[in-house]
Every structure is written in C-alpha cells, then in structure tokens.
Amino acid sequence: VKIEFKDNGIGIDDARKEIIFQETHMKIKHSKGMGIGLSLVAKLTELYNGKICVENRIKEDYTKGSNFVILIPLEKKKMVLIDD
C-alpha cells in the first residue's frame, strides 16, 4: 500500500529530513501543534513493517513544500479449506 501526501508549506531542508521522524526532534518556531505527529506516524508505519520518507515537492527546491510517502507491504493471507 502506498500513501502519499503533499503540502506547499515552508518545506524541509535536507539536514532536517534525517531527524524529523525522531521523537526527540524539536518543534520549529513556525509550526503549530505538539510536534509529535511525524514521529507517531513513523512508529505506526514501522509496526506494519513499512517505510516513510519525505522528499521535496519540487525537486531541488525544498522551500516549495514537501512530499511524504508511506509504504506498507501487503500481507498474503493463507486460505484454509475445511471439510465437514
């Protein structure tokens, strides 16, 4: 399963992309909220053996917003036939 969402906010520079999913990442001055959203999403994604990443919405210009991608593998289910 691929979940992708984009924004056109202030963007995330390359140095911060490495740490934004960590719980210890400090909230930036320009943001609103508690600052736990991305680390929570990263933990939930990890529980499902998935991956999350962030890219520039416009390549080579991080100031034009971000593109977040979550990939979660589908689990193949086994089918069991029961004879009565």
PDB file of N, CA and C in Angstrom:
ATOM      1  N   VAL A   1       0.854  -1.166   0.000  1.00  0.00           N
ATOM      2  CA  VAL A   1       0.000   0.000   0.000  1.00  0.00           C
ATOM      3  C   VAL A   1       0.900   1.227   0.000  1.00  0.00           C
ATOM      4  N   LYS A   2       0.567   2.174  -0.848  1.00  0.00           N
ATOM      5  CA  LYS A   2       1.329   3.425  -0.898  1.00  0.00           C
ATOM      6  C   LYS A   2       0.388   4.573  -0.538  1.00  0.00           C
ATOM      7  N   ILE A   3       0.790   5.334   0.456  1.00  0.00           N
ATOM      8  CA  ILE A   3       0.046   6.527   0.868  1.00  0.00           C
ATOM      9  C   ILE A   3       0.977   7.704   0.645  1.00  0.00           C
ATOM     10  N   GLU A   4       0.494   8.679  -0.083  1.00  0.00           N
ATOM     11  CA  GLU A   4       1.341   9.824  -0.415  1.00  0.00           C
ATOM     12  C   GLU A   4       0.550  11.103  -0.164  1.00  0.00           C
ATOM     13  N   PHE A   5       1.183  12.054   0.497  1.00  0.00           N
ATOM     14  CA  PHE A   5       0.541  13.343   0.657  1.00  0.00           C
ATOM     15  C   PHE A   5       1.568  14.443   0.485  1.00  0.00           C
ATOM     16  N   LYS A   6       1.093  15.549  -0.095  1.00  0.00           N
ATOM     17  CA  LYS A   6       1.963  16.677  -0.420  1.00  0.00           C
ATOM     18  C   LYS A   6       1.428  17.928   0.253  1.00  0.00           C
ATOM     19  N   ASP A   7       2.345  18.842   0.534  1.00  0.00           N
ATOM     20  CA  ASP A   7       1.922  20.145   1.032  1.00  0.00           C
ATOM     21  C   ASP A   7       2.709  21.220   0.303  1.00  0.00           C
ATOM     22  N   ASN A   8       2.278  22.440   0.428  1.00  0.00           N
ATOM     23  CA  ASN A   8       3.015  23.550  -0.173  1.00  0.00           C
ATOM     24  C   ASN A   8       3.417  24.546   0.907  1.00  0.00           C
ATOM     25  N   GLY A   9       3.855  23.990   2.042  1.00  0.00           N
ATOM     26  CA  GLY A   9       4.305  24.801   3.169  1.00  0.00           C
ATOM     27  C   GLY A   9       5.726  25.304   2.973  1.00  0.00           C
ATOM     28  N   ILE A  10       6.406  25.557   4.085  1.00  0.00           N
ATOM     29  CA  ILE A  10       7.751  26.146   4.042  1.00  0.00           C
ATOM     30  C   ILE A  10       8.831  25.150   3.644  1.00  0.00           C
ATOM     31  N   GLY A  11       8.501  23.882   3.592  1.00  0.00           N
ATOM     32  CA  GLY A  11       9.463  22.863   3.183  1.00  0.00           C
ATOM     33  C   GLY A  11      10.376  22.422   4.310  1.00  0.00           C
ATOM     34  N   ILE A  12      11.176  21.401   4.015  1.00  0.00           N
ATOM     35  CA  ILE A  12      12.092  20.817   4.994  1.00  0.00           C
ATOM     36  C   ILE A  12      13.459  20.697   4.334  1.00  0.00           C
ATOM     37  N   ASP A  13      14.461  21.357   4.913  1.00  0.00           N
ATOM     38  CA  ASP A  13      15.792  21.286   4.308  1.00  0.00           C
ATOM     39  C   ASP A  13      16.395  19.894   4.514  1.00  0.00           C
ATOM     40  N   ASP A  14      17.390  19.564   3.695  1.00  0.00           N
ATOM     41  CA  ASP A  14      17.978  18.218   3.699  1.00  0.00           C
ATOM     42  C   ASP A  14      18.510  17.801   5.069  1.00  0.00           C
ATOM     43  N   ALA A  15      19.091  18.713   5.813  1.00  0.00           N
ATOM     44  CA  ALA A  15      19.650  18.380   7.128  1.00  0.00           C
ATOM     45  C   ALA A  15      18.551  17.940   8.099  1.00  0.00           C
ATOM     46  N   ARG A  16      17.394  18.556   8.020  1.00  0.00           N
ATOM     47  CA  ARG A  16      16.289  18.211   8.928  1.00  0.00           C
ATOM     48  C   ARG A  16      15.538  16.960   8.491  1.00  0.00           C
ATOM     49  N   LYS A  17      15.623  16.600   7.220  1.00  0.00           N
ATOM     50  CA  LYS A  17      14.925  15.402   6.730  1.00  0.00           C
ATOM     51  C   LYS A  17      15.398  14.150   7.447  1.00  0.00           C
ATOM     52  N   GLU A  18      16.625  14.155   7.912  1.00  0.00           N
ATOM     53  CA  GLU A  18      17.182  12.994   8.601  1.00  0.00           C
ATOM     54  C   GLU A  18      16.606  12.810  10.006  1.00  0.00           C
ATOM     55  N   ILE A  19      16.068  13.882  10.600  1.00  0.00           N
ATOM     56  CA  ILE A  19      15.659  13.801  12.011  1.00  0.00           C
ATOM     57  C   ILE A  19      14.174  14.057  12.275  1.00  0.00           C
ATOM     58  N   ILE A  20      13.409  14.441  11.273  1.00  0.00           N
ATOM     59  CA  ILE A  20      12.024  14.854  11.545  1.00  0.00           C
ATOM     60  C   ILE A  20      11.124  13.736  12.057  1.00  0.00           C
ATOM     61  N   PHE A  21      11.496  12.489  11.839  1.00  0.00           N
ATOM     62  CA  PHE A  21      10.662  11.377  12.295  1.00  0.00           C
ATOM     63  C   PHE A  21      11.053  10.880  13.686  1.00  0.00           C
ATOM     64  N   GLN A  22      12.073  11.486  14.288  1.00  0.00           N
ATOM     65  CA  GLN A  22      12.527  11.085  15.622  1.00  0.00           C
ATOM     66  C   GLN A  22      11.708  11.797  16.696  1.00  0.00           C
ATOM     67  N   GLU A  23      11.463  11.092  17.805  1.00  0.00           N
ATOM     68  CA  GLU A  23      10.705  11.686  18.918  1.00  0.00           C
ATOM     69  C   GLU A  23      11.408  12.899  19.503  1.00  0.00           C
ATOM     70  N   THR A  24      12.718  12.893  19.476  1.00  0.00           N
ATOM     71  CA  THR A  24      13.487  13.962  20.112  1.00  0.00           C
ATOM     72  C   THR A  24      13.583  15.219  19.261  1.00  0.00           C
ATOM     73  N   HIS A  25      13.047  15.170  18.048  1.00  0.00           N
ATOM     74  CA  HIS A  25      13.107  16.336  17.161  1.00  0.00           C
ATOM     75  C   HIS A  25      12.294  17.477  17.764  1.00  0.00           C
ATOM     76  N   MET A  26      12.911  18.626  17.886  1.00  0.00           N
ATOM     77  CA  MET A  26      12.244  19.789  18.476  1.00  0.00           C
ATOM     78  C   MET A  26      11.314  20.438  17.456  1.00  0.00           C
ATOM     79  N   LYS A  27      10.212  20.948  17.954  1.00  0.00           N
ATOM     80  CA  LYS A  27       9.256  21.662  17.122  1.00  0.00           C
ATOM     81  C   LYS A  27       9.880  22.977  16.637  1.00  0.00           C
ATOM     82  N   ILE A  28       9.662  23.306  15.365  1.00  0.00           N
ATOM     83  CA  ILE A  28      10.206  24.563  14.858  1.00  0.00           C
ATOM     84  C   ILE A  28       9.267  25.721  15.200  1.00  0.00           C
ATOM     85  N   LYS A  29       9.798  26.920  15.203  1.00  0.00           N
ATOM     86  CA  LYS A  29       9.043  28.107  15.603  1.00  0.00           C
ATOM     87  C   LYS A  29       7.798  28.341  14.745  1.00  0.00           C
ATOM     88  N   HIS A  30       7.901  28.062  13.446  1.00  0.00           N
ATOM     89  CA  HIS A  30       6.819  28.397  12.524  1.00  0.00           C
ATOM     90  C   HIS A  30       5.699  27.366  12.499  1.00  0.00           C
ATOM     91  N   SER A  31       5.865  26.262  13.189  1.00  0.00           N
ATOM     92  CA  SER A  31       4.844  25.215  13.123  1.00  0.00           C
ATOM     93  C   SER A  31       3.853  25.338  14.273  1.00  0.00           C
ATOM     94  N   LYS A  32       2.688  24.750  14.064  1.00  0.00           N
ATOM     95  CA  LYS A  32       1.653  24.736  15.099  1.00  0.00           C
ATOM     96  C   LYS A  32       1.465  23.292  15.529  1.00  0.00           C
ATOM     97  N   GLY A  33       0.965  23.074  16.719  1.00  0.00           N
ATOM     98  CA  GLY A  33       0.713  21.722  17.193  1.00  0.00           C
ATOM     99  C   GLY A  33       1.751  21.286  18.204  1.00  0.00           C
ATOM    100  N   MET A  34       1.679  20.003  18.572  1.00  0.00           N
ATOM    101  CA  MET A  34       2.555  19.474  19.614  1.00  0.00           C
ATOM    102  C   MET A  34       3.883  18.951  19.078  1.00  0.00           C
ATOM    103  N   GLY A  35       4.002  18.731  17.784  1.00  0.00           N
ATOM    104  CA  GLY A  35       5.262  18.256  17.231  1.00  0.00           C
ATOM    105  C   GLY A  35       5.486  16.764  17.353  1.00  0.00           C
ATOM    106  N   ILE A  36       4.434  15.984  17.633  1.00  0.00           N
ATOM    107  CA  ILE A  36       4.615  14.531  17.764  1.00  0.00           C
ATOM    108  C   ILE A  36       4.057  13.762  16.573  1.00  0.00           C
ATOM    109  N   GLY A  37       3.412  14.430  15.662  1.00  0.00           N
ATOM    110  CA  GLY A  37       2.723  13.769  14.557  1.00  0.00           C
ATOM    111  C   GLY A  37       3.602  12.891  13.689  1.00  0.00           C
ATOM    112  N   LEU A  38       4.715  13.424  13.204  1.00  0.00           N
ATOM    113  CA  LEU A  38       5.567  12.648  12.303  1.00  0.00           C
ATOM    114  C   LEU A  38       6.236  11.478  13.003  1.00  0.00           C
ATOM    115  N   SER A  39       6.646  11.654  14.247  1.00  0.00           N
ATOM    116  CA  SER A  39       7.266  10.527  14.955  1.00  0.00           C
ATOM    117  C   SER A  39       6.233   9.438  15.237  1.00  0.00           C
ATOM    118  N   LEU A  40       4.997   9.827  15.509  1.00  0.00           N
ATOM    119  CA  LEU A  40       3.926   8.855  15.732  1.00  0.00           C
ATOM    120  C   LEU A  40       3.617   8.086  14.447  1.00  0.00           C
ATOM    121  N   VAL A  41       3.514   8.794  13.336  1.00  0.00           N
ATOM    122  CA  VAL A  41       3.281   8.137  12.045  1.00  0.00           C
ATOM    123  C   VAL A  41       4.425   7.184  11.721  1.00  0.00           C
ATOM    124  N   ALA A  42       5.659   7.594  11.989  1.00  0.00           N
ATOM    125  CA  ALA A  42       6.823   6.737  11.727  1.00  0.00           C
ATOM    126  C   ALA A  42       6.767   5.465  12.571  1.00  0.00           C
ATOM    127  N   LYS A  43       6.391   5.588  13.833  1.00  0.00           N
ATOM    128  CA  LYS A  43       6.296   4.403  14.708  1.00  0.00           C
ATOM    129  C   LYS A  43       5.201   3.452  14.235  1.00  0.00           C
ATOM    130  N   LEU A  44       4.046   3.991  13.881  1.00  0.00           N
ATOM    131  CA  LEU A  44       2.952   3.150  13.390  1.00  0.00           C
ATOM    132  C   LEU A  44       3.330   2.463  12.077  1.00  0.00           C
ATOM    133  N   THR A  45       3.991   3.198  11.205  1.00  0.00           N
ATOM    134  CA  THR A  45       4.441   2.620   9.938  1.00  0.00           C
ATOM    135  C   THR A  45       5.420   1.486  10.190  1.00  0.00           C
ATOM    136  N   GLU A  46       6.324   1.685  11.120  1.00  0.00           N
ATOM    137  CA  GLU A  46       7.310   0.658  11.476  1.00  0.00           C
ATOM    138  C   GLU A  46       6.633  -0.598  12.031  1.00  0.00           C
ATOM    139  N   LEU A  47       5.573  -0.430  12.806  1.00  0.00           N
ATOM    140  CA  LEU A  47       4.842  -1.576  13.360  1.00  0.00           C
ATOM    141  C   LEU A  47       4.275  -2.473  12.261  1.00  0.00           C
ATOM    142  N   TYR A  48       3.982  -1.885  11.118  1.00  0.00           N
ATOM    143  CA  TYR A  48       3.462  -2.642   9.980  1.00  0.00           C
ATOM    144  C   TYR A  48       4.563  -2.999   8.977  1.00  0.00           C
ATOM    145  N   ASN A  49       5.820  -2.946   9.433  1.00  0.00           N
ATOM    146  CA  ASN A  49       6.984  -3.247   8.582  1.00  0.00           C
ATOM    147  C   ASN A  49       7.045  -2.352   7.352  1.00  0.00           C
ATOM    148  N   GLY A  50       6.597  -1.123   7.509  1.00  0.00           N
ATOM    149  CA  GLY A  50       6.589  -0.181   6.403  1.00  0.00           C
ATOM    150  C   GLY A  50       7.734   0.810   6.479  1.00  0.00           C
ATOM    151  N   LYS A  51       7.718   1.730   5.538  1.00  0.00           N
ATOM    152  CA  LYS A  51       8.739   2.778   5.468  1.00  0.00           C
ATOM    153  C   LYS A  51       8.053   4.108   5.211  1.00  0.00           C
ATOM    154  N   ILE A  52       8.663   5.161   5.723  1.00  0.00           N
ATOM    155  CA  ILE A  52       8.172   6.513   5.473  1.00  0.00           C
ATOM    156  C   ILE A  52       9.354   7.372   5.060  1.00  0.00           C
ATOM    157  N   CYS A  53       9.117   8.261   4.112  1.00  0.00           N
ATOM    158  CA  CYS A  53      10.188   9.173   3.697  1.00  0.00           C
ATOM    159  C   CYS A  53       9.570  10.512   3.311  1.00  0.00           C
ATOM    160  N   VAL A  54      10.415  11.507   3.238  1.00  0.00           N
ATOM    161  CA  VAL A  54       9.985  12.837   2.814  1.00  0.00           C
ATOM    162  C   VAL A  54      10.919  13.301   1.708  1.00  0.00           C
ATOM    163  N   GLU A  55      10.321  13.923   0.707  1.00  0.00           N
ATOM    164  CA  GLU A  55      11.070  14.449  -0.440  1.00  0.00           C
ATOM    165  C   GLU A  55      10.623  15.892  -0.666  1.00  0.00           C
ATOM    166  N   ASN A  56      11.381  16.611  -1.468  1.00  0.00           N
ATOM    167  CA  ASN A  56      10.949  17.941  -1.881  1.00  0.00           C
ATOM    168  C   ASN A  56       9.766  17.782  -2.834  1.00  0.00           C
ATOM    169  N   ARG A  57       8.736  18.602  -2.671  1.00  0.00           N
ATOM    170  CA  ARG A  57       7.606  18.562  -3.601  1.00  0.00           C
ATOM    171  C   ARG A  57       8.072  18.960  -4.998  1.00  0.00           C
ATOM    172  N   ILE A  58       8.928  19.971  -5.064  1.00  0.00           N
ATOM    173  CA  ILE A  58       9.567  20.388  -6.307  1.00  0.00           C
ATOM    174  C   ILE A  58      11.043  20.033  -6.185  1.00  0.00           C
ATOM    175  N   LYS A  59      11.538  19.153  -7.052  1.00  0.00           N
ATOM    176  CA  LYS A  59      12.940  18.721  -6.947  1.00  0.00           C
ATOM    177  C   LYS A  59      13.872  19.924  -6.916  1.00  0.00           C
ATOM    178  N   GLU A  60      14.899  19.813  -6.097  1.00  0.00           N
ATOM    179  CA  GLU A  60      15.946  20.832  -5.970  1.00  0.00           C
ATOM    180  C   GLU A  60      15.483  22.130  -5.307  1.00  0.00           C
ATOM    181  N   ASP A  61      14.229  22.218  -4.825  1.00  0.00           N
ATOM    182  CA  ASP A  61      13.784  23.437  -4.148  1.00  0.00           C
ATOM    183  C   ASP A  61      12.901  23.066  -2.956  1.00  0.00           C
ATOM    184  N   TYR A  62      13.533  22.855  -1.814  1.00  0.00           N
ATOM    185  CA  TYR A  62      12.791  22.415  -0.636  1.00  0.00           C
ATOM    186  C   TYR A  62      11.811  23.470  -0.126  1.00  0.00           C
ATOM    187  N   THR A  63      11.981  24.729  -0.505  1.00  0.00           N
ATOM    188  CA  THR A  63      11.117  25.799   0.001  1.00  0.00           C
ATOM    189  C   THR A  63       9.712  25.779  -0.606  1.00  0.00           C
ATOM    190  N   LYS A  64       9.472  24.894  -1.548  1.00  0.00           N
ATOM    191  CA  LYS A  64       8.169  24.824  -2.227  1.00  0.00           C
ATOM    192  C   LYS A  64       7.262  23.737  -1.665  1.00  0.00           C
ATOM    193  N   GLY A  65       7.601  23.181  -0.511  1.00  0.00           N
ATOM    194  CA  GLY A  65       6.740  22.184   0.108  1.00  0.00           C
ATOM    195  C   GLY A  65       7.361  20.800   0.130  1.00  0.00           C
ATOM    196  N   SER A  66       6.622  19.867   0.713  1.00  0.00           N
ATOM    197  CA  SER A  66       7.137  18.515   0.931  1.00  0.00           C
ATOM    198  C   SER A  66       6.187  17.465   0.379  1.00  0.00           C
ATOM    199  N   ASN A  67       6.751  16.306   0.092  1.00  0.00           N
ATOM    200  CA  ASN A  67       6.007  15.139  -0.368  1.00  0.00           C
ATOM    201  C   ASN A  67       6.350  13.992   0.579  1.00  0.00           C
ATOM    202  N   PHE A  68       5.374  13.515   1.329  1.00  0.00           N
ATOM    203  CA  PHE A  68       5.576  12.409   2.263  1.00  0.00           C
ATOM    204  C   PHE A  68       5.041  11.133   1.630  1.00  0.00           C
ATOM    205  N   VAL A  69       5.817  10.055   1.726  1.00  0.00           N
ATOM    206  CA  VAL A  69       5.420   8.773   1.147  1.00  0.00           C
ATOM    207  C   VAL A  69       5.511   7.704   2.227  1.00  0.00           C
ATOM    208  N   ILE A  70       4.425   6.961   2.397  1.00  0.00           N
ATOM    209  CA  ILE A  70       4.382   5.832   3.329  1.00  0.00           C
ATOM    210  C   ILE A  70       4.153   4.574   2.507  1.00  0.00           C
ATOM    211  N   LEU A  71       5.014   3.587   2.693  1.00  0.00           N
ATOM    212  CA  LEU A  71       4.876   2.297   2.013  1.00  0.00           C
ATOM    213  C   LEU A  71       4.672   1.213   3.062  1.00  0.00           C
ATOM    214  N   ILE A  72       3.588   0.456   2.930  1.00  0.00           N
ATOM    215  CA  ILE A  72       3.293  -0.636   3.855  1.00  0.00           C
ATOM    216  C   ILE A  72       3.076  -1.898   3.024  1.00  0.00           C
ATOM    217  N   PRO A  73       3.856  -2.946   3.290  1.00  0.00           N
ATOM    218  CA  PRO A  73       3.700  -4.168   2.495  1.00  0.00           C
ATOM    219  C   PRO A  73       2.371  -4.861   2.795  1.00  0.00           C
ATOM    220  N   LEU A  74       1.796  -5.437   1.752  1.00  0.00           N
ATOM    221  CA  LEU A  74       0.576  -6.225   1.930  1.00  0.00           C
ATOM    222  C   LEU A  74       0.956  -7.616   2.393  1.00  0.00           C
ATOM    223  N   GLU A  75       0.196  -8.129   3.323  1.00  0.00           N
ATOM    224  CA  GLU A  75       0.457  -9.472   3.830  1.00  0.00           C
ATOM    225  C   GLU A  75      -0.425 -10.453   3.068  1.00  0.00           C
ATOM    226  N   LYS A  76       0.206 -11.485   2.521  1.00  0.00           N
ATOM    227  CA  LYS A  76      -0.563 -12.515   1.832  1.00  0.00           C
ATOM    228  C   LYS A  76      -1.178 -13.428   2.873  1.00  0.00           C
ATOM    229  N   LYS A  77      -2.463 -13.648   2.755  1.00  0.00           N
ATOM    230  CA  LYS A  77      -3.155 -14.499   3.721  1.00  0.00           C
ATOM    231  C   LYS A  77      -3.308 -15.899   3.150  1.00  0.00           C
ATOM    232  N   LYS A  78      -3.151 -16.864   4.007  1.00  0.00           N
ATOM    233  CA  LYS A  78      -3.327 -18.253   3.603  1.00  0.00           C
ATOM    234  C   LYS A  78      -4.798 -18.618   3.727  1.00  0.00           C
ATOM    235  N   MET A  79      -5.254 -19.376   2.757  1.00  0.00           N
ATOM    236  CA  MET A  79      -6.632 -19.812   2.769  1.00  0.00           C
ATOM    237  C   MET A  79      -6.678 -21.279   3.182  1.00  0.00           C
ATOM    238  N   VAL A  80      -7.509 -21.580   4.133  1.00  0.00           N
ATOM    239  CA  VAL A  80      -7.613 -22.951   4.630  1.00  0.00           C
ATOM    240  C   VAL A  80      -9.007 -23.481   4.311  1.00  0.00           C
ATOM    241  N   LEU A  81      -9.052 -24.625   3.649  1.00  0.00           N
ATOM    242  CA  LEU A  81     -10.330 -25.275   3.349  1.00  0.00           C
ATOM    243  C   LEU A  81     -10.610 -26.319   4.413  1.00  0.00           C
ATOM    244  N   ILE A  82     -11.825 -26.309   4.923  1.00  0.00           N
ATOM    245  CA  ILE A  82     -12.206 -27.265   5.959  1.00  0.00           C
ATOM    246  C   ILE A  82     -13.327 -28.143   5.414  1.00  0.00           C
ATOM    247  N   ASP A  83     -13.121 -29.464   5.447  1.00  0.00           N
ATOM    248  CA  ASP A  83     -14.153 -30.424   5.034  1.00  0.00           C
ATOM    249  C   ASP A  83     -14.994 -30.805   6.234  1.00  0.00           C
ATOM    250  N   ASP A  84     -16.297 -30.764   6.065  1.00  0.00           N
ATOM    251  CA  ASP A  84     -17.186 -31.193   7.151  1.00  0.00           C
ATOM    252  C   ASP A  84     -17.564 -32.638   7.010  1.00  0.00           C
TER     253      ASP A  84
END
